[in-house]
Tab-separated table of C-alpha atoms and ligand atoms in Angstrom:
chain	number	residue	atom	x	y	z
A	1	UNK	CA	-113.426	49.529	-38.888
A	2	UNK	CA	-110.986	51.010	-41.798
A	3	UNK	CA	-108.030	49.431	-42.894
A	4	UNK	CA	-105.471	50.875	-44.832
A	5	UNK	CA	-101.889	49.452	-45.864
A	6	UNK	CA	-99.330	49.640	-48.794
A	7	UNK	CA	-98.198	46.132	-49.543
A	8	UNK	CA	-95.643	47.204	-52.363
A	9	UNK	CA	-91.946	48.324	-51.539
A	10	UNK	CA	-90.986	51.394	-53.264
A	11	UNK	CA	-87.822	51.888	-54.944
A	12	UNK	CA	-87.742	55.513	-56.416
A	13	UNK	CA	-85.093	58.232	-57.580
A	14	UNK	CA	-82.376	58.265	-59.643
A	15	UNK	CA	-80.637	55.138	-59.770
A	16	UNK	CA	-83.607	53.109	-58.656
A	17	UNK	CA	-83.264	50.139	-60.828
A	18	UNK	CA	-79.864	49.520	-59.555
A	19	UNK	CA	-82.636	47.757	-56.905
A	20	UNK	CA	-82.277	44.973	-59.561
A	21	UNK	CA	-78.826	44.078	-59.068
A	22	UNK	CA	-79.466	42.432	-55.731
A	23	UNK	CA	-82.289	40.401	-56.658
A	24	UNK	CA	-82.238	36.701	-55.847
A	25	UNK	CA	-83.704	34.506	-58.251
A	26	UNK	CA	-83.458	32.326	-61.449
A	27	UNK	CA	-85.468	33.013	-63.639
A	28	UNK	CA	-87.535	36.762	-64.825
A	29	UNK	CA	-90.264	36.713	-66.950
A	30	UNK	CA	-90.190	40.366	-68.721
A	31	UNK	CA	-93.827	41.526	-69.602
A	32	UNK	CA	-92.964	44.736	-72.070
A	33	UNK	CA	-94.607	46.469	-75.237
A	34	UNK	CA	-92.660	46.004	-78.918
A	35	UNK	CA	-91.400	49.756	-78.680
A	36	UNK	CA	-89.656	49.136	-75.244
A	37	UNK	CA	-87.952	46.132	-77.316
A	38	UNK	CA	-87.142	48.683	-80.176
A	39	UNK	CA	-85.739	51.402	-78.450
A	40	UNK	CA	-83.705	49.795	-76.493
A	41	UNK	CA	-85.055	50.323	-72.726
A	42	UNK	CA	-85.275	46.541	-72.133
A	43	UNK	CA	-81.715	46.919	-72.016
A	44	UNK	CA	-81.594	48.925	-69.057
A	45	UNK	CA	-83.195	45.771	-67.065
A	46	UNK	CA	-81.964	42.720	-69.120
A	47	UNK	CA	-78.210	44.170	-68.760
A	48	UNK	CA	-78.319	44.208	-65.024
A	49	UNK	CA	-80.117	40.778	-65.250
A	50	UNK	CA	-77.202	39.381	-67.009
A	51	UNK	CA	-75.095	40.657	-64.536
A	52	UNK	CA	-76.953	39.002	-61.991
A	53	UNK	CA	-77.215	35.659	-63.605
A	54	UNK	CA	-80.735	35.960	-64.185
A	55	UNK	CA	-82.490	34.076	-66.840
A	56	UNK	CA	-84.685	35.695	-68.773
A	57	UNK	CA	-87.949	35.287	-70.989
A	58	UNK	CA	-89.147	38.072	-72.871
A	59	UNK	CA	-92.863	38.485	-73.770
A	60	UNK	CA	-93.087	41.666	-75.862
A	61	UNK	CA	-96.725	41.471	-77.324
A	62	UNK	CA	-98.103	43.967	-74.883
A	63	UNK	CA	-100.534	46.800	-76.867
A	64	UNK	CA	-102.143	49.729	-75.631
A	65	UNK	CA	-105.223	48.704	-73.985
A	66	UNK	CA	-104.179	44.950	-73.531
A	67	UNK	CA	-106.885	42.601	-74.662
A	68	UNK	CA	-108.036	38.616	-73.573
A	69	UNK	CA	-106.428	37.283	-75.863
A	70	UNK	CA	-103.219	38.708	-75.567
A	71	UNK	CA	-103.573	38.010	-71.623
A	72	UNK	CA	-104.058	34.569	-72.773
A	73	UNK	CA	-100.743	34.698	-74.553
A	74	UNK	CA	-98.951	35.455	-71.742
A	75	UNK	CA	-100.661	32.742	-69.771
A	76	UNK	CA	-99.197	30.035	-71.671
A	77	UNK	CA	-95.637	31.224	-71.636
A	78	UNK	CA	-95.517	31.783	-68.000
A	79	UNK	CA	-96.988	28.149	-67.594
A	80	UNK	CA	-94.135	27.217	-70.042
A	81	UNK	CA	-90.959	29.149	-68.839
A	82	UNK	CA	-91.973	28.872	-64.976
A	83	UNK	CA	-90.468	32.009	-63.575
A	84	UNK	CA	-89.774	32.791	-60.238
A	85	UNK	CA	-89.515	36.831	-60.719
A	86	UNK	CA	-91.874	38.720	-63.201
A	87	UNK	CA	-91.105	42.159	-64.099
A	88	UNK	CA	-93.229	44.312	-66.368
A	89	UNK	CA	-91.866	46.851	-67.683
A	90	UNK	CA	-94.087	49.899	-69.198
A	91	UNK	CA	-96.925	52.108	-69.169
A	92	UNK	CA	-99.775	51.471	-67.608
A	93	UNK	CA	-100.993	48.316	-70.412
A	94	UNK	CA	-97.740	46.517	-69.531
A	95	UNK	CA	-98.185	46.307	-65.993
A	96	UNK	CA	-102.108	45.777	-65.740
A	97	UNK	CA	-101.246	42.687	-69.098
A	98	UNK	CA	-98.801	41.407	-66.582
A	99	UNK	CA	-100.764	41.671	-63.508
A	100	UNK	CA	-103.657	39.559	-64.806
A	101	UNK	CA	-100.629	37.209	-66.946
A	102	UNK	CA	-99.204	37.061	-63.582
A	103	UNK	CA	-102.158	36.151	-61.337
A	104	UNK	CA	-103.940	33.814	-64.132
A	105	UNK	CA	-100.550	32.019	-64.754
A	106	UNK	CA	-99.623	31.493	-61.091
A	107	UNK	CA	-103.090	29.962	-60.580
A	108	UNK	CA	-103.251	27.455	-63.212
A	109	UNK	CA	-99.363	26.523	-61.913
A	110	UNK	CA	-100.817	25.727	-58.778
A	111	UNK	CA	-103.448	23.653	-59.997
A	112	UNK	CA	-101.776	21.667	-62.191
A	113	UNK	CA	-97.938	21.332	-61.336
A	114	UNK	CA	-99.222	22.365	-57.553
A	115	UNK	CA	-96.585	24.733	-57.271
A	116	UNK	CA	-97.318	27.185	-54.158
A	117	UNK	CA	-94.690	29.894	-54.709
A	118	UNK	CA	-95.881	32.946	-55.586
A	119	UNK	CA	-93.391	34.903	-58.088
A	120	UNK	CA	-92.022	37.691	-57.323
A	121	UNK	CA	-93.497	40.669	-59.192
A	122	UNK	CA	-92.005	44.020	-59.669
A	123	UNK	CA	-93.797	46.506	-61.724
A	124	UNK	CA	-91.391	49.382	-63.257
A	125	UNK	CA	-93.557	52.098	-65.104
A	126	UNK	CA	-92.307	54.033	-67.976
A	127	UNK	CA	-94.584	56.706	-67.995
A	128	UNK	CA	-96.184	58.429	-64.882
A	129	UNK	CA	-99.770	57.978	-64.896
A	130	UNK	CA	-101.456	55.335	-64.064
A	131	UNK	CA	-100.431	54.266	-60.593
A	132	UNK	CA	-100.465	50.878	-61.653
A	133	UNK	CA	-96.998	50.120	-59.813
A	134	UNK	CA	-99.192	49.991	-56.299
A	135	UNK	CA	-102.440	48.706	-57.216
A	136	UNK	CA	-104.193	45.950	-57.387
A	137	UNK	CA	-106.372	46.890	-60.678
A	138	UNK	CA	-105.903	45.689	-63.948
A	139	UNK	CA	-108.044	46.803	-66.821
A	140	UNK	CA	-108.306	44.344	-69.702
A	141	UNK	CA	-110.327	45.213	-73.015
A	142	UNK	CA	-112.612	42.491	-74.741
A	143	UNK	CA	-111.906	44.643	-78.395
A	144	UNK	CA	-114.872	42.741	-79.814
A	145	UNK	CA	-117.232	44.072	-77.293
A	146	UNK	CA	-115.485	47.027	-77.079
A	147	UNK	CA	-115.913	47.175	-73.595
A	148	UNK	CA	-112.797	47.849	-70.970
A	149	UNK	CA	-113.368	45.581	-67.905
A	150	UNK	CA	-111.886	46.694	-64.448
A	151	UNK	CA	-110.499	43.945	-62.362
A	152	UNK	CA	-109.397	44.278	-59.334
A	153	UNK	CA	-107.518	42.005	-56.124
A	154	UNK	CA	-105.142	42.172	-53.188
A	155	UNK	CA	-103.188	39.594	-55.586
A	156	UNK	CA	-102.448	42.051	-58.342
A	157	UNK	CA	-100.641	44.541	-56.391
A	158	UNK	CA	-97.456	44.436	-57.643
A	159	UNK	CA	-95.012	43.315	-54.601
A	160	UNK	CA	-92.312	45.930	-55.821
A	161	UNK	CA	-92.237	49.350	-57.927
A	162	UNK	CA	-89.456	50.859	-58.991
A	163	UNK	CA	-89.755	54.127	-60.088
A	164	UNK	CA	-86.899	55.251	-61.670
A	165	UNK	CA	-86.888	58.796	-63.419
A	166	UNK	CA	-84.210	57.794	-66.204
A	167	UNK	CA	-86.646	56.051	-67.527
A	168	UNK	CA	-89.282	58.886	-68.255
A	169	UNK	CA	-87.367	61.814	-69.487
A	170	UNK	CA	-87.791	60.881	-73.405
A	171	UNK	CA	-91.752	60.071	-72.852
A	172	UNK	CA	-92.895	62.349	-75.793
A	173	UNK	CA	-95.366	65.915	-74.826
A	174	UNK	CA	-98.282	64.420	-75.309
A	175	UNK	CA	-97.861	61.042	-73.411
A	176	UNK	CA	-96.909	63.434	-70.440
A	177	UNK	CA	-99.901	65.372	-70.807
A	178	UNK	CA	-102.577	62.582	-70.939
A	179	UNK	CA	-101.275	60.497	-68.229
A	180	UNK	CA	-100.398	63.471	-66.218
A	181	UNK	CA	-104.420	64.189	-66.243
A	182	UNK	CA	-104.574	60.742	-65.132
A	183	UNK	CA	-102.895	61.056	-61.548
A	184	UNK	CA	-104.882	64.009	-61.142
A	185	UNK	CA	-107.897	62.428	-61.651
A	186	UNK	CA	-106.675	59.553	-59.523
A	187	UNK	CA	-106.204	61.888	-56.802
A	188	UNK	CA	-109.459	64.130	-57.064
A	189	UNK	CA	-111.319	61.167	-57.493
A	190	UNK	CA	-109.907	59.360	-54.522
A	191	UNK	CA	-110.266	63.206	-52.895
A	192	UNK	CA	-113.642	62.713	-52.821
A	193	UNK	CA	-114.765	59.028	-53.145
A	194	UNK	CA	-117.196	57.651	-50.607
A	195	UNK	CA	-114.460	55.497	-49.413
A	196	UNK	CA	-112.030	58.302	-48.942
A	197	UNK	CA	-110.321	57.953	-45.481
A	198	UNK	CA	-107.589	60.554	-43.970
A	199	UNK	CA	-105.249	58.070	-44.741
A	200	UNK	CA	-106.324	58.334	-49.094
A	201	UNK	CA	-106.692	62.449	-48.122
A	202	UNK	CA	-103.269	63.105	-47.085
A	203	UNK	CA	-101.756	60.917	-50.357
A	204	UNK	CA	-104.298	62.629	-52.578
A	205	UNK	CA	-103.831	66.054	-51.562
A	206	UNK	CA	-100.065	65.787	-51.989
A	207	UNK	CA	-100.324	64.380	-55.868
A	208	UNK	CA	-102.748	66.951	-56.682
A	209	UNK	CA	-100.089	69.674	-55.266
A	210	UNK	CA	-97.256	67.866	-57.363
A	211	UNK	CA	-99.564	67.576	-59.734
A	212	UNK	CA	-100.192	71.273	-60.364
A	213	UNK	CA	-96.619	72.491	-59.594
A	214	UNK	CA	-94.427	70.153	-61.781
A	215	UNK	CA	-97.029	68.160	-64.418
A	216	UNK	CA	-96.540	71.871	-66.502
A	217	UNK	CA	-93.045	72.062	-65.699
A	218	UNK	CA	-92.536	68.582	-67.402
A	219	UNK	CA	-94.765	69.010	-70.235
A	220	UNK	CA	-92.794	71.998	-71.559
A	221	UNK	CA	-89.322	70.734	-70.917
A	222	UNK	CA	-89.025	66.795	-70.686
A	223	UNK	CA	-85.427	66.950	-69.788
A	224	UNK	CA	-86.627	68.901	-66.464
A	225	UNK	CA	-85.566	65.959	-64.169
A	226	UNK	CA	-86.746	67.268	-61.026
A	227	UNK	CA	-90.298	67.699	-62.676
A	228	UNK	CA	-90.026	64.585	-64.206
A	229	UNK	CA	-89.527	62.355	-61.202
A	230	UNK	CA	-91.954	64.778	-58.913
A	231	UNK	CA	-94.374	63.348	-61.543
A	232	UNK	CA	-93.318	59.923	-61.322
A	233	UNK	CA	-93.877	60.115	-57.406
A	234	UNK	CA	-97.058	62.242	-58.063
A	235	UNK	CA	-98.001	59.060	-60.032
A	236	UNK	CA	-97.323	56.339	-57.570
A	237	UNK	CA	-98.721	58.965	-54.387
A	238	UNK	CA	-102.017	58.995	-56.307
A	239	UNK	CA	-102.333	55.424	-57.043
A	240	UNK	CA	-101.725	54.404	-53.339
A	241	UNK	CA	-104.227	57.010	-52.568
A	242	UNK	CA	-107.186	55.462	-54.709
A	243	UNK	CA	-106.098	52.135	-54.397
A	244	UNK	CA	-107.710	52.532	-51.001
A	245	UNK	CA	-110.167	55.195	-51.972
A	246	UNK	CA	-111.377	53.927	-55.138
A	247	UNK	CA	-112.450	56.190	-57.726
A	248	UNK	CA	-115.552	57.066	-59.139
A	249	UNK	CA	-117.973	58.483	-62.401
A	250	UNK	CA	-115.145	60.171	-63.774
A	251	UNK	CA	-113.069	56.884	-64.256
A	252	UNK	CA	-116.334	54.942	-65.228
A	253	UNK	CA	-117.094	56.873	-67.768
A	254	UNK	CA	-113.606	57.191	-69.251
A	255	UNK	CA	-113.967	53.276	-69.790
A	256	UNK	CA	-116.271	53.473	-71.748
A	257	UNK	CA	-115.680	56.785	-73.336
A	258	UNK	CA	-111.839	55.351	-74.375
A	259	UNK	CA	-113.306	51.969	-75.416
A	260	UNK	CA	-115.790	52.632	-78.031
A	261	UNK	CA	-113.836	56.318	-79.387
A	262	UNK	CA	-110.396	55.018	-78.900
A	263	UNK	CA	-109.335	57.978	-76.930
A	264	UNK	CA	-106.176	57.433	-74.292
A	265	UNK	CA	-107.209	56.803	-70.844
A	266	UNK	CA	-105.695	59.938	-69.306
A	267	UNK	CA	-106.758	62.103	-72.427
A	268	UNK	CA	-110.482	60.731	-72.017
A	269	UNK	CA	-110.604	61.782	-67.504
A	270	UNK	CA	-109.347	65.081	-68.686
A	271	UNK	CA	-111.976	65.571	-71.150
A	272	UNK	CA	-114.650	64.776	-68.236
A	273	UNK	CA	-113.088	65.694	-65.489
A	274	UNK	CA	-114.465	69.555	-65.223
A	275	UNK	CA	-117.926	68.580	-65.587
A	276	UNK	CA	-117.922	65.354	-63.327
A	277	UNK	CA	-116.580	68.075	-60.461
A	278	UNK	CA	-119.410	70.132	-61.737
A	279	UNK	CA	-121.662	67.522	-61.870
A	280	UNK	CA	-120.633	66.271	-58.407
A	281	UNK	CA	-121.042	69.593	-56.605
A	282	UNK	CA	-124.329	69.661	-57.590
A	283	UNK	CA	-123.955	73.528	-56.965
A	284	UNK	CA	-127.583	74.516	-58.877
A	285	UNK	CA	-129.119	73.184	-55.660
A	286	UNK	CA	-126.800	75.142	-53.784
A	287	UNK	CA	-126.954	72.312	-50.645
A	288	UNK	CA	-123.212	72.350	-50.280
A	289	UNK	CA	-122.641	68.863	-50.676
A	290	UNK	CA	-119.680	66.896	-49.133
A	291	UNK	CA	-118.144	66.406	-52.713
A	292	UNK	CA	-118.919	70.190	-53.213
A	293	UNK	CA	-116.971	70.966	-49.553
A	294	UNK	CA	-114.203	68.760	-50.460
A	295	UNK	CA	-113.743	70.215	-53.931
A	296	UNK	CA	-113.610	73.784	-52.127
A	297	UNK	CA	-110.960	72.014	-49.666
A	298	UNK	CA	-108.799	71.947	-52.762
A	299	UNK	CA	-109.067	74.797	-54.287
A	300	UNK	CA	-108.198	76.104	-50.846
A	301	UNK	CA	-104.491	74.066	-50.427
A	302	UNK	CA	-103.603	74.804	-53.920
A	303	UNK	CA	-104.545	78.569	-52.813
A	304	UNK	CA	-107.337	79.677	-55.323
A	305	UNK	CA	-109.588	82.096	-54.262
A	306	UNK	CA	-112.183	80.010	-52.280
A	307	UNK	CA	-114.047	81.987	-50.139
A	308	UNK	CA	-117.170	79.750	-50.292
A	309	UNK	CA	-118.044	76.675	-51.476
A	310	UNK	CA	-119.237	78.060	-54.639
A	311	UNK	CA	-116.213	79.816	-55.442
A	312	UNK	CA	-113.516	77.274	-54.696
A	313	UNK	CA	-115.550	74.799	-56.966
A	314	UNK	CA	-115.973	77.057	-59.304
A	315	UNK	CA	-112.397	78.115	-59.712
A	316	UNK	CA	-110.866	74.728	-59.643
A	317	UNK	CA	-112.735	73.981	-62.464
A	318	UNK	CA	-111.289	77.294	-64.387
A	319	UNK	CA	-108.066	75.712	-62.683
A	320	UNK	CA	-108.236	72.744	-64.079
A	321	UNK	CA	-109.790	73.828	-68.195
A	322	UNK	CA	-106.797	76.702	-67.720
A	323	UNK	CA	-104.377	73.643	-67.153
A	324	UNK	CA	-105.685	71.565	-70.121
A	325	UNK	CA	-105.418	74.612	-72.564
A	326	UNK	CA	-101.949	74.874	-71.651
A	327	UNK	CA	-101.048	71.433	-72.365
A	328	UNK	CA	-102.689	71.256	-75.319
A	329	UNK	CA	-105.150	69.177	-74.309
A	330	UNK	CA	-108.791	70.346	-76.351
A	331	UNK	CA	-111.823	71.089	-74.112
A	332	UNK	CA	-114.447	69.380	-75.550
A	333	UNK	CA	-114.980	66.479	-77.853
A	334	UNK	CA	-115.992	68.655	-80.384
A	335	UNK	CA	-112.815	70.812	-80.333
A	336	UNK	CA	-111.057	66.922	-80.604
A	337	UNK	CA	-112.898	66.326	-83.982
A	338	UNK	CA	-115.046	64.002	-82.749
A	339	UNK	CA	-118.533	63.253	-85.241
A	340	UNK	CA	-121.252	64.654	-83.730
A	341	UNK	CA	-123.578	62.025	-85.432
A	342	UNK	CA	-121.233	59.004	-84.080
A	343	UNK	CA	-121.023	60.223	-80.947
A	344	UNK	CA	-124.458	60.714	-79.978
A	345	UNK	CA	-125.559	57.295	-81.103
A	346	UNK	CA	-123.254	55.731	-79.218
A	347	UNK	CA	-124.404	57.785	-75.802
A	348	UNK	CA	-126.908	55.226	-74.590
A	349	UNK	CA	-124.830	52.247	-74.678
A	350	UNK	CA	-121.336	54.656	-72.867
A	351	UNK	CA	-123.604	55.389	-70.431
A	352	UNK	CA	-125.082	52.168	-69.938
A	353	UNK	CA	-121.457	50.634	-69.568
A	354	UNK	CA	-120.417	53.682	-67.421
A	355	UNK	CA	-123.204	52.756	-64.744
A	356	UNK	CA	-121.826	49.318	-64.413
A	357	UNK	CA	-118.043	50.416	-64.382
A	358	UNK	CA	-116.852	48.954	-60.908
A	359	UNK	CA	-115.540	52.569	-59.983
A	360	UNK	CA	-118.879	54.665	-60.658
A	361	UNK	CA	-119.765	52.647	-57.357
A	362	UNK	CA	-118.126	55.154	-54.828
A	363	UNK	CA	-118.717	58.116	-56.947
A	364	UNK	CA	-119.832	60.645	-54.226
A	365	UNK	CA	-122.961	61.696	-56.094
A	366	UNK	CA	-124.979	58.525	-56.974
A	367	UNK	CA	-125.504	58.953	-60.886
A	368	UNK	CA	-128.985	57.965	-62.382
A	369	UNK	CA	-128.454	56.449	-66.210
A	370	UNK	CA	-130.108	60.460	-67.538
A	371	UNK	CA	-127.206	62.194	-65.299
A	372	UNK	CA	-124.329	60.428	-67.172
A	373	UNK	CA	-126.281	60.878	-70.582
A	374	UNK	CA	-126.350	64.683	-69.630
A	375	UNK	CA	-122.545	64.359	-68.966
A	376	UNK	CA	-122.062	62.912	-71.781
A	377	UNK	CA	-123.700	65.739	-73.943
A	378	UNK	CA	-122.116	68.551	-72.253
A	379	UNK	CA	-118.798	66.787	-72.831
A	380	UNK	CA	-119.295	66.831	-76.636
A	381	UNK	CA	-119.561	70.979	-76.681
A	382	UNK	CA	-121.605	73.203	-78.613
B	401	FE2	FE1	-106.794	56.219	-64.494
């Protein structure tokens, strides 16, 4: 038996955050990065808060790839300032730091004040990438370790996203770029995943199409507002889609690619995401696997030439290094200035944290430890 549901209400469009001005509650707990602070966004929510009579608590220590111990930060206000509405307010770091600030903090309240209400949480993403709005993974980064750890529960999906364009059309070119990769990896990934359902299909094939006809379109003009909130539906499409799916290698081995070189998430699926689809298709035995078939099944609704398996795989893979090339994104690690030396060191303990990455699990081509050290050669470039 297969299940499939969508447990957060979706506010998008222009206009979308005007969904704030009939909330009911007391008091928000605002989960946001410093910049958000500095530039002045918060504004666009705390304004309509005050209008509301809303208190409000901001927690603005949120950085890129939010670690423990910032997590832990954000524990202890929440168990301080007891909110009954937490809204986090971001990119993808914001919303997976409040997720797990959420979820930690609402447990401890219920052991020790034995409070039962849940808070609500609304999740209102600034860029449009990770999907983050509608899942219920949260990736926290133990910096020491340098290791990215994937957590995921029905309790972190966010009970509302709001996904308001306004709030994306300043994201800089390549911030749009990066996390643009990112929903299309989402939705490949979830394309193709073992746990891939007609359901995940239908949502996946429609942010790869949005994907390929507006993530250009936004790249080159940010002030394109119809590209811009395609995108930012692309984003949220794609996250629903592998929130059921799940992902696979390509995602795994982005963890631990980003962790230990410091490369952004989106920027780090692009750089594998030709060869995992290569990898995946596993096209030198010429079987015609079902990742090779479903691979072929997109190049065929974005209407490449794909008159057999070989062909379609093939050219969404030109497709897709064509698409990186025009958003500046470089093809190899090499080309990104990556040291050779560095790099290869480090591939025995990537891979080995790749192959225990939660999402390598429904990867359709079960990867031995020598495949992902392969990958991981062929992404560096000659
Ligand atoms: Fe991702």
């Amino acid at each position: 038996m297969n299940e499939f549901n969508v447990k957060s209400k979706i506010y998008f469009g222009r206009d979308a955050l005007q969904y704030i001005n009939n909330l009911k509650g007391k008091k928000a707990f605002i989960v946001i990065d410093p910049f958000m602070v500095k530039s002045g966004t918060i504004n666009s929510i705390t304004n309509l808060l005050k209008n509301t009579n809303i208190d409000f608590c901001v927690f603005s220590d949120i950085q890129s790839d939010p670690a423990i111990e910032i997590i832990n930060m954000g524990i202890k206000e929440i168990l301080k300032f007891k909110p009954d509405i937490i809204i986090a307010l971001g990119g993808g770091s914001s919303i997976d730091a409040a997720k797990s600030i959420s979820a930690f903090g609402t447990a401890l309240r219920r052991v020790y004040e034995k409070h039962t209400e849940k808070p609500l949480f609304i999740a209102i993403p600034t860029t449009s990438g990770t999907g983050s709005e509608v899942t219920g993974y949260s990736v926290i980064t133990d910096k020491k370790k340098k290791i990215k750890y994937p957590i995921y529960g029905e309790d972190l999906i966010p009970d509302v996203a709001i996904l308001d364009p306004e709030l994306i059309k300043t994201v800089p070119k390549a911030i749009t770029a990066d996390t643009g990769m990112d929903v299309l990896t989402h939705a490949i990934e979830a394309y193709v995943a073992t746990n891939a359902t007609d359901y995940s299909d239908a949502l996946a094939e429609k942010a790869i199409k949005l994907v390929f006809k507006y993530l250009l379109r936004a790249y080159n003009d940010g002030s394109d507002m119809e590209a811009r909130e395609k995108m930012h539906n692309a984003s949220c499409i794609a996250g629903i889609a592998f929130n059921s799916a799940s992902l696979g290698l390509n995602h795994g081995m982005a963890h631990a690619l980003g962790g230990e070189f410091h490369i952004s998430h989106g920027r780090a699926n692009a750089y594998l995401l030709p060869y995992i689809i290569e990898y995946n298709s596993d096209l030198e035995n010429s079987n015609y696997n079902y990742a090779s078939k479903k691979y072929r099944e997109i190049a065929n609704f974005l209407q490449l030439t794909s008159s057999t398996v070989e062909r379609g795989v093939v050219n969404l893979v030109e497709y897709i290094r064509g698409l990186m090339v025009n958003l500046n994104i470089p093809t190899s690690l090499k080309k990104a200035g990556i040291d050779k030396e560095i790099y290869y060191k480090a591939i025995p303990s990537i891979s080995k944290i790749a192959m225990e990455d939660k999402c390598t699990i429904t990867n359709p081509r079960s990867a031995k430890f020598e495949d992902v050290v392969c990958i991981f050669k062929k992404v560096y470039g000659e």
